[in-house]
Short mmCIF file of C-alpha atoms and ligand atoms in Angstrom, two decimals:
data_model
loop_
_atom_site.label_atom_id
_atom_site.label_comp_id
_atom_site.label_asym_id
_atom_site.label_seq_id
_atom_site.Cartn_x
_atom_site.Cartn_y
_atom_site.Cartn_z
CA UNK A 7 -45.73 25.79 12.27
CA UNK A 8 -48.83 23.87 13.43
CA UNK A 9 -48.54 21.16 16.10
CA UNK A 10 -49.41 18.42 13.58
CA UNK A 11 -46.66 19.65 11.21
CA UNK A 12 -44.13 19.61 14.06
CA UNK A 13 -45.26 16.08 15.02
CA UNK A 14 -44.80 14.99 11.41
CA UNK A 15 -41.35 16.53 11.32
CA UNK A 16 -40.38 14.66 14.51
CA UNK A 17 -41.78 11.42 13.04
CA UNK A 18 -39.71 11.93 9.89
CA UNK A 19 -36.55 12.47 11.88
CA UNK A 20 -37.32 9.49 14.08
CA UNK A 21 -37.80 7.13 11.17
CA UNK A 22 -34.61 8.51 9.63
CA UNK A 23 -32.66 7.92 12.83
CA UNK A 24 -34.13 4.42 13.14
CA UNK A 25 -32.44 3.51 9.90
CA UNK A 26 -29.16 5.13 10.84
CA UNK A 27 -26.25 2.68 10.92
CA UNK A 28 -22.83 3.34 12.45
CA UNK A 29 -19.52 1.58 12.62
CA UNK A 30 -16.21 2.64 14.04
CA UNK A 31 -12.73 1.27 13.20
CA UNK A 32 -9.26 1.94 14.52
CA UNK A 33 -6.20 1.47 12.35
CA UNK A 34 -2.48 1.99 12.95
CA UNK A 35 0.08 3.84 10.86
CA UNK A 36 3.03 1.79 9.60
CA UNK A 37 6.72 2.24 8.93
CA UNK A 38 8.23 0.77 5.76
CA UNK A 39 11.66 -0.87 5.83
CA UNK A 40 11.49 -1.66 2.09
CA UNK A 41 10.17 1.55 0.53
CA UNK A 42 7.33 1.98 -1.96
CA UNK A 43 8.42 4.76 -4.29
CA UNK A 44 6.84 5.29 -7.70
CA UNK A 45 3.55 3.99 -9.03
CA UNK A 46 1.77 2.85 -12.16
CA UNK A 47 -1.74 3.65 -13.35
CA UNK A 48 -4.38 2.41 -10.92
CA UNK A 49 -2.30 3.13 -7.80
CA UNK A 50 -0.13 0.08 -8.41
CA UNK A 51 3.41 0.11 -6.99
CA UNK A 52 6.55 0.19 -9.15
CA UNK A 53 8.22 -2.10 -6.63
CA UNK A 54 7.28 -4.30 -3.67
CA UNK A 55 7.38 -2.77 -0.17
CA UNK A 56 7.49 -4.20 3.32
CA UNK A 57 6.54 -2.58 6.63
CA UNK A 58 5.45 -3.16 10.18
CA UNK A 59 2.36 -1.60 11.72
CA UNK A 60 2.72 0.73 14.66
CA UNK A 61 0.76 0.71 17.87
CA UNK A 62 0.45 4.16 19.47
CA UNK A 63 0.06 6.09 16.21
CA UNK A 64 -3.43 5.31 14.97
CA UNK A 65 -6.63 6.78 13.55
CA UNK A 66 -10.15 6.03 14.75
CA UNK A 67 -12.93 6.63 12.23
CA UNK A 68 -16.67 6.41 12.82
CA UNK A 69 -19.06 6.34 9.86
CA UNK A 70 -22.77 7.04 10.22
CA UNK A 71 -24.91 6.21 7.21
CA UNK A 72 -28.48 7.33 6.55
CA UNK A 73 -30.44 6.24 3.48
CA UNK A 74 -30.73 9.36 1.36
CA UNK A 75 -30.87 9.08 -2.42
CA UNK A 76 -30.92 12.87 -2.92
CA UNK A 77 -28.00 13.87 -0.68
CA UNK A 78 -25.99 10.68 -1.18
CA UNK A 79 -22.22 10.77 -0.65
CA UNK A 80 -19.93 11.90 2.15
CA UNK A 81 -21.99 14.59 3.91
CA UNK A 82 -19.55 15.90 6.52
CA UNK A 83 -16.17 15.40 8.13
CA UNK A 84 -16.03 15.87 11.89
CA UNK A 85 -19.46 17.58 11.65
CA UNK A 86 -18.10 20.16 9.16
CA UNK A 87 -19.97 20.13 5.86
CA UNK A 88 -17.36 22.47 4.32
CA UNK A 89 -14.27 20.62 5.57
CA UNK A 90 -11.43 21.17 3.02
CA UNK A 91 -10.65 17.43 2.97
CA UNK A 92 -14.14 16.69 1.54
CA UNK A 93 -13.00 17.91 -1.89
CA UNK A 94 -9.92 15.68 -1.75
CA UNK A 95 -11.99 12.65 -0.84
CA UNK A 96 -14.36 13.09 -3.80
CA UNK A 97 -12.35 11.05 -6.36
CA UNK A 98 -11.87 8.35 -3.73
CA UNK A 99 -15.61 8.24 -3.10
CA UNK A 100 -16.23 7.74 -6.84
CA UNK A 101 -13.91 4.73 -6.72
CA UNK A 102 -15.64 3.37 -3.59
CA UNK A 103 -19.16 3.49 -5.09
CA UNK A 104 -17.88 1.91 -8.27
CA UNK A 105 -16.60 -1.01 -6.18
CA UNK A 106 -19.53 -1.07 -3.69
CA UNK A 107 -22.57 0.36 -5.57
CA UNK A 108 -24.83 -0.20 -2.55
CA UNK A 109 -23.17 2.72 -0.75
CA UNK A 110 -24.29 5.22 -3.39
CA UNK A 111 -27.77 5.35 -1.83
CA UNK A 112 -26.51 6.64 1.53
CA UNK A 113 -25.42 9.90 3.03
CA UNK A 114 -22.39 9.18 5.19
CA UNK A 115 -20.96 11.34 7.97
CA UNK A 116 -17.30 10.77 8.92
CA UNK A 117 -15.93 11.45 12.38
CA UNK A 118 -12.23 10.82 12.66
CA UNK A 119 -9.33 11.46 15.03
CA UNK A 120 -5.61 10.71 15.14
CA UNK A 121 -3.57 9.97 18.25
CA UNK A 122 -0.63 11.88 16.72
CA UNK A 123 -0.26 15.39 15.31
CA UNK A 124 -0.27 15.84 11.53
CA UNK A 125 3.30 17.15 11.75
CA UNK A 126 4.77 14.26 13.78
CA UNK A 127 6.55 12.69 10.81
CA UNK A 128 4.20 9.70 10.91
CA UNK A 129 2.12 8.80 7.85
CA UNK A 130 -1.43 9.87 8.79
CA UNK A 131 -2.70 8.97 5.31
CA UNK A 132 -1.82 5.30 5.97
CA UNK A 133 -3.80 4.99 9.21
CA UNK A 134 -6.50 7.38 7.92
CA UNK A 135 -7.31 5.52 4.71
CA UNK A 136 -6.96 2.13 6.35
CA UNK A 137 -9.47 3.10 9.07
CA UNK A 138 -11.80 4.61 6.45
CA UNK A 139 -11.62 1.61 4.11
CA UNK A 140 -12.24 -0.98 6.85
CA UNK A 141 -15.18 1.08 8.15
CA UNK A 142 -16.66 1.50 4.65
CA UNK A 143 -16.40 -2.20 3.91
CA UNK A 144 -17.93 -3.07 7.27
CA UNK A 145 -20.76 -0.60 6.63
CA UNK A 146 -21.45 -2.31 3.30
CA UNK A 147 -21.52 -5.68 5.09
CA UNK A 148 -23.97 -4.37 7.69
CA UNK A 149 -26.24 -2.80 5.08
CA UNK A 150 -26.27 -5.84 2.79
CA UNK A 151 -26.32 -8.48 5.53
CA UNK A 152 -23.48 -10.32 3.74
CA UNK A 153 -20.50 -10.92 5.95
CA UNK A 154 -17.18 -11.73 4.29
CA UNK A 155 -14.83 -14.33 5.77
CA UNK A 156 -12.16 -12.56 7.87
CA UNK A 157 -9.36 -13.15 5.37
CA UNK A 158 -11.45 -11.83 2.46
CA UNK A 159 -12.57 -8.84 4.52
CA UNK A 160 -8.98 -7.75 5.16
CA UNK A 161 -7.88 -8.45 1.60
CA UNK A 162 -10.72 -6.32 0.19
CA UNK A 163 -10.20 -3.61 2.80
CA UNK A 164 -6.48 -3.51 1.93
CA UNK A 165 -7.33 -3.05 -1.74
CA UNK A 166 -9.86 -0.28 -0.93
CA UNK A 167 -7.34 1.48 1.36
CA UNK A 168 -4.69 1.32 -1.38
CA UNK A 169 -6.78 3.55 -3.63
CA UNK A 170 -6.73 6.30 -0.97
CA UNK A 171 -3.01 6.07 -0.24
CA UNK A 172 -0.70 3.28 -1.38
CA UNK A 173 0.98 2.67 1.97
CA UNK A 174 -2.47 2.50 3.66
CA UNK A 175 -3.01 -0.98 2.20
CA UNK A 176 -0.29 -2.27 4.53
CA UNK A 177 -1.92 -0.81 7.67
CA UNK A 178 -4.98 -3.07 7.75
CA UNK A 179 -2.80 -5.91 9.08
CA UNK A 180 -0.83 -5.99 12.30
CA UNK A 181 2.87 -6.82 12.48
CA UNK A 182 4.76 -7.27 9.20
CA UNK A 183 3.11 -6.92 5.81
CA UNK A 184 4.21 -7.05 2.19
CA UNK A 185 2.63 -5.13 -0.69
CA UNK A 186 3.60 -5.75 -4.30
CA UNK A 187 3.85 -8.73 -6.59
CA UNK A 188 7.01 -10.78 -6.38
CA UNK A 189 7.44 -14.09 -8.19
CA UNK A 190 9.37 -15.28 -5.12
CA UNK A 191 6.43 -14.71 -2.73
CA UNK A 192 3.36 -16.85 -3.41
CA UNK A 193 0.16 -14.88 -2.73
CA UNK A 194 1.81 -11.46 -3.04
CA UNK A 195 -0.08 -8.88 -5.06
CA UNK A 196 0.08 -5.33 -6.41
CA UNK A 197 -3.61 -4.94 -5.50
CA UNK A 198 -3.40 -5.53 -1.76
CA UNK A 199 -0.95 -6.24 1.02
CA UNK A 200 -0.48 -9.62 2.66
CA UNK A 201 0.24 -10.64 6.24
CA UNK A 202 3.75 -12.15 6.44
CA UNK A 203 4.00 -12.61 10.22
CA UNK A 204 4.27 -16.38 10.04
CA UNK A 205 7.82 -16.14 8.68
CA UNK A 206 9.11 -13.46 11.07
CA UNK A 207 11.72 -14.57 13.64
CA UNK A 208 10.37 -14.25 17.22
CA UNK A 209 13.08 -11.70 18.14
CA UNK A 210 11.69 -9.28 15.52
CA UNK A 211 8.01 -9.57 16.46
CA UNK A 212 8.24 -6.70 18.93
CA UNK A 213 10.38 -4.11 17.16
CA UNK A 214 10.32 -0.55 18.47
CA UNK A 215 10.27 2.68 16.49
CA UNK A 216 11.47 5.83 18.25
CA UNK A 217 10.74 8.78 15.97
CA UNK A 218 13.38 11.47 16.38
CA UNK A 219 11.63 14.67 15.39
CA UNK A 220 13.88 16.90 13.30
CA UNK A 221 11.29 19.20 11.82
CA UNK A 222 7.51 19.43 12.10
CA UNK A 223 7.31 21.68 9.02
CA UNK A 224 4.92 20.77 6.17
CA UNK A 225 6.69 18.44 3.67
CA UNK A 226 8.25 20.33 0.73
CA UNK A 227 7.55 17.37 -1.61
CA UNK A 228 4.12 15.71 -1.54
CA UNK A 229 4.33 11.94 -1.82
CA UNK A 230 2.06 11.89 -4.89
CA UNK A 231 4.41 14.30 -6.71
CA UNK A 232 7.42 12.31 -5.50
CA UNK A 233 5.95 9.05 -6.84
CA UNK A 234 5.16 10.68 -10.21
CA UNK A 235 8.80 11.81 -10.58
CA UNK A 236 9.83 8.14 -10.73
CA UNK A 237 8.08 7.83 -14.12
CA UNK A 238 10.93 9.60 -15.90
CA UNK A 239 13.66 8.91 -13.38
CA UNK A 240 17.00 7.93 -14.95
CA UNK A 241 17.54 5.30 -12.22
CA UNK A 242 14.03 3.75 -12.34
CA UNK A 243 15.14 0.42 -13.81
CA UNK A 244 18.01 0.13 -11.34
CA UNK A 245 15.67 0.91 -8.46
CA UNK A 246 13.32 -1.91 -9.46
CA UNK A 247 16.23 -4.34 -9.51
CA UNK A 248 17.51 -3.08 -6.17
CA UNK A 249 14.09 -3.30 -4.45
CA UNK A 250 13.57 -6.89 -5.64
CA UNK A 251 17.07 -7.89 -4.49
CA UNK A 252 16.42 -6.21 -1.15
CA UNK A 253 13.15 -8.08 -0.78
CA UNK A 254 15.03 -11.37 -0.88
CA UNK A 255 17.55 -10.10 1.68
CA UNK A 256 14.69 -8.89 3.90
CA UNK A 257 13.14 -12.32 3.73
CA UNK A 258 16.40 -13.92 4.87
CA UNK A 259 17.08 -11.36 7.63
CA UNK A 260 13.51 -11.44 8.98
CA UNK A 261 13.26 -15.24 8.95
CA UNK A 262 16.66 -15.80 10.55
CA UNK A 263 16.48 -12.94 13.06
CA UNK A 264 19.63 -11.45 11.49
CA UNK A 265 19.73 -7.92 12.89
CA UNK A 266 23.01 -7.02 11.20
CA UNK A 267 21.59 -7.79 7.75
CA UNK A 268 18.24 -6.15 8.58
CA UNK A 269 20.09 -2.99 9.67
CA UNK A 270 22.21 -2.86 6.52
CA UNK A 271 19.38 -3.25 4.01
CA UNK A 272 16.92 -1.05 5.93
CA UNK A 273 19.42 1.81 6.08
CA UNK A 274 20.35 1.26 2.44
CA UNK A 275 16.64 1.47 1.54
CA UNK A 276 16.17 4.73 3.45
CA UNK A 277 19.25 6.34 1.90
CA UNK A 278 18.29 5.03 -1.57
CA UNK A 279 14.84 6.63 -1.22
CA UNK A 280 16.49 9.97 -0.48
CA UNK A 281 19.05 9.48 -3.25
CA UNK A 282 16.16 8.89 -5.68
CA UNK A 283 14.39 12.01 -4.39
CA UNK A 284 17.55 14.12 -4.70
CA UNK A 285 18.24 12.85 -8.23
CA UNK A 286 14.63 13.36 -9.36
CA UNK A 287 13.65 16.35 -11.49
CA UNK A 288 13.69 19.40 -9.19
CA UNK A 289 16.25 17.77 -6.88
CA UNK A 290 14.42 18.01 -3.55
CA UNK A 291 16.51 17.69 -0.42
CA UNK A 292 14.25 16.55 2.42
CA UNK A 293 16.96 15.75 4.96
CA UNK A 294 18.08 18.48 7.35
CA UNK A 295 21.58 18.88 8.83
CA UNK A 296 20.26 17.40 12.11
CA UNK A 297 19.00 14.31 10.23
CA UNK A 298 22.59 13.59 9.20
CA UNK A 299 23.97 14.12 12.71
CA UNK A 300 21.39 11.66 14.07
CA UNK A 301 22.29 9.09 11.39
CA UNK A 302 26.01 9.36 12.27
CA UNK A 303 25.32 8.95 15.98
CA UNK A 304 23.07 5.92 15.46
CA UNK A 305 25.73 4.25 13.29
CA UNK A 306 28.46 5.04 15.82
CA UNK A 307 26.31 3.52 18.60
CA UNK A 308 25.77 0.38 16.49
CA UNK A 309 29.51 0.05 15.98
CA UNK A 310 29.88 0.13 19.76
CA UNK A 311 27.46 -2.80 20.02
CA UNK A 312 23.98 -1.24 20.38
CA UNK A 313 21.35 -3.20 18.40
CA UNK A 314 19.77 -0.31 16.52
CA UNK A 315 19.33 1.02 12.99
CA UNK A 316 17.47 3.84 11.28
CA UNK A 317 14.94 4.25 8.53
CA UNK A 318 13.54 7.45 7.01
CA UNK A 319 10.35 8.25 5.10
CA UNK A 320 10.01 11.10 2.61
CA UNK A 321 10.88 13.75 5.21
CA UNK A 322 13.65 14.76 7.62
CA UNK A 323 12.61 12.78 10.72
CA UNK A 324 14.63 9.72 11.70
CA UNK A 325 12.89 6.50 12.74
CA UNK A 326 15.15 4.55 15.05
CA UNK A 327 14.34 0.83 15.06
CA UNK A 328 15.43 -1.61 17.78
CA UNK A 329 14.29 -4.88 19.33
CA UNK A 330 12.40 -5.08 22.63
CA UNK A 331 15.51 -6.50 24.37
CA UNK A 332 17.37 -3.21 23.75
CA UNK A 333 14.65 -0.90 25.14
CA UNK A 334 16.41 0.24 28.31
CA UNK A 335 19.80 0.85 26.70
CA UNK A 336 18.10 2.81 23.93
CA UNK A 337 16.25 5.06 26.37
CA UNK A 338 19.60 6.05 27.89
CA UNK A 339 21.18 6.56 24.43
CA UNK A 340 18.31 8.80 23.32
CA UNK A 341 18.43 10.82 26.53
CA UNK A 342 22.24 11.23 26.53
CA UNK A 343 23.05 11.67 22.85
CA UNK A 344 20.03 12.25 20.62
CA UNK A 345 17.17 14.20 22.12
CA UNK A 346 19.14 17.48 22.32
CA UNK A 347 19.37 17.45 18.50
CA UNK A 348 15.62 16.91 18.04
CA UNK A 349 13.16 19.75 17.63
CA UNK A 350 12.07 20.75 21.14
CA UNK A 351 13.84 17.54 22.32
CA UNK A 352 10.89 15.63 20.90
CA UNK A 353 10.99 11.84 20.49
CA UNK A 354 7.84 9.80 19.85
CA UNK A 355 7.98 6.23 21.13
CA UNK A 356 6.08 3.56 19.25
CA UNK A 357 6.29 -0.18 18.64
CA UNK A 358 5.01 -2.96 16.41
CA UNK A 359 1.29 -3.51 16.92
CA UNK A 360 -2.08 -4.80 15.74
CA UNK A 361 -3.84 -3.98 12.48
CA UNK A 362 -7.30 -2.45 11.94
CA UNK A 363 -9.92 -3.43 14.54
CA UNK A 364 -13.61 -2.72 14.94
CA UNK A 365 -14.40 -0.54 17.95
CA UNK A 366 -18.12 -0.97 18.39
CA UNK A 367 -19.21 -4.56 17.93
CA UNK A 368 -22.67 -3.71 19.34
CA UNK A 369 -23.62 -0.72 17.17
O1 PMV U 19 1.37 5.99 0.57
P1 PMV U 19 2.07 7.20 0.09
O2 PMV U 19 1.63 7.62 -1.27
O3 PMV U 19 2.00 8.34 1.10
O4 PMV U 19 3.65 6.84 -0.08
C1 PMV U 19 4.47 6.46 0.99
C2 PMV U 19 5.89 6.46 0.57
C3 PMV U 19 6.91 6.20 1.68
O5 PMV U 19 6.40 6.49 2.94
C4 PMV U 19 8.13 7.10 1.43
C5 PMV U 19 7.42 4.76 1.64
C6 PMV U 19 6.47 3.70 2.12
O6 PMV U 19 6.53 2.58 1.58
O7 PMV U 19 5.68 3.94 3.07
#
């Protein structure tokens, strides 16, 4: 190649890099106390759900966009242009450019990392899609020069995250959030989650979640298949009634700081989720014998006066929830009675935390 051609090439690259725009967002995972299970067309929930965002378990996602009409779309994931997840993200990308047409003129590289292993029993899709959605929306703001008001930004980001993974819409906010329309909750919506921290009793604002690892094996039932089984579930109507009744009880327990009531309905939710899974077509059993031993021990400890309860997602791991005030007693309980049952004695400690935040204000 001649010197002038090389100079031209460098100039091209330089002008390309000059127009490069990056943004990086961090978002937490969340743990639901009132479970989302089953969905309608358009990734809309069959019933309302309620969760709190975690702190230690989060995803950080950096997006770098370059104007490129020919190679527009998601160009790579963690610098891998053949990453298997790129195929999965394709339908999501189609939705994104439908909502934000401006992005269809850019080639976007994704770099992403989680603070927790895929197999930790923590929903990585929730933090992953929440981080991706907030970063995409921010990128669109930077490229267009139109900045949304904070409340609108989070509402739109929640809706965008929902299309990637339902529970992700709850992760954009910190603390407690509610997703799903309920006539009893003004402002609630099936399209996005809302921040409900204003009504939470101060004693519940710093709940802890110790994840007792029972098995790190790949889930035998994907959540999308699990949700679809609710469409012809014989108990679907009853479940809708139950979830709406529970929502009202959650509101009472959370507002009044009633740990006894919160424990009862949260555990009932977790066991109902598994009962629905077991009574679905195919009859999946996701709990392991050790899950049941842990549940019995947690209940026995509560009867002896320890302020603790459990919840479970669609897997065998047990999330043990307790208030900040109980932290020391719980550490001793886990050490003496629970960790020996966990896989490799593994317990992951987390607590209620912030929602999605921008990492690089100056980029
Ligand atoms: O967001 P999805 O499709 O992975 O579904 C999550 C379902 C549960 O974790 C079982 C319950 C919930 O509300 O998070």
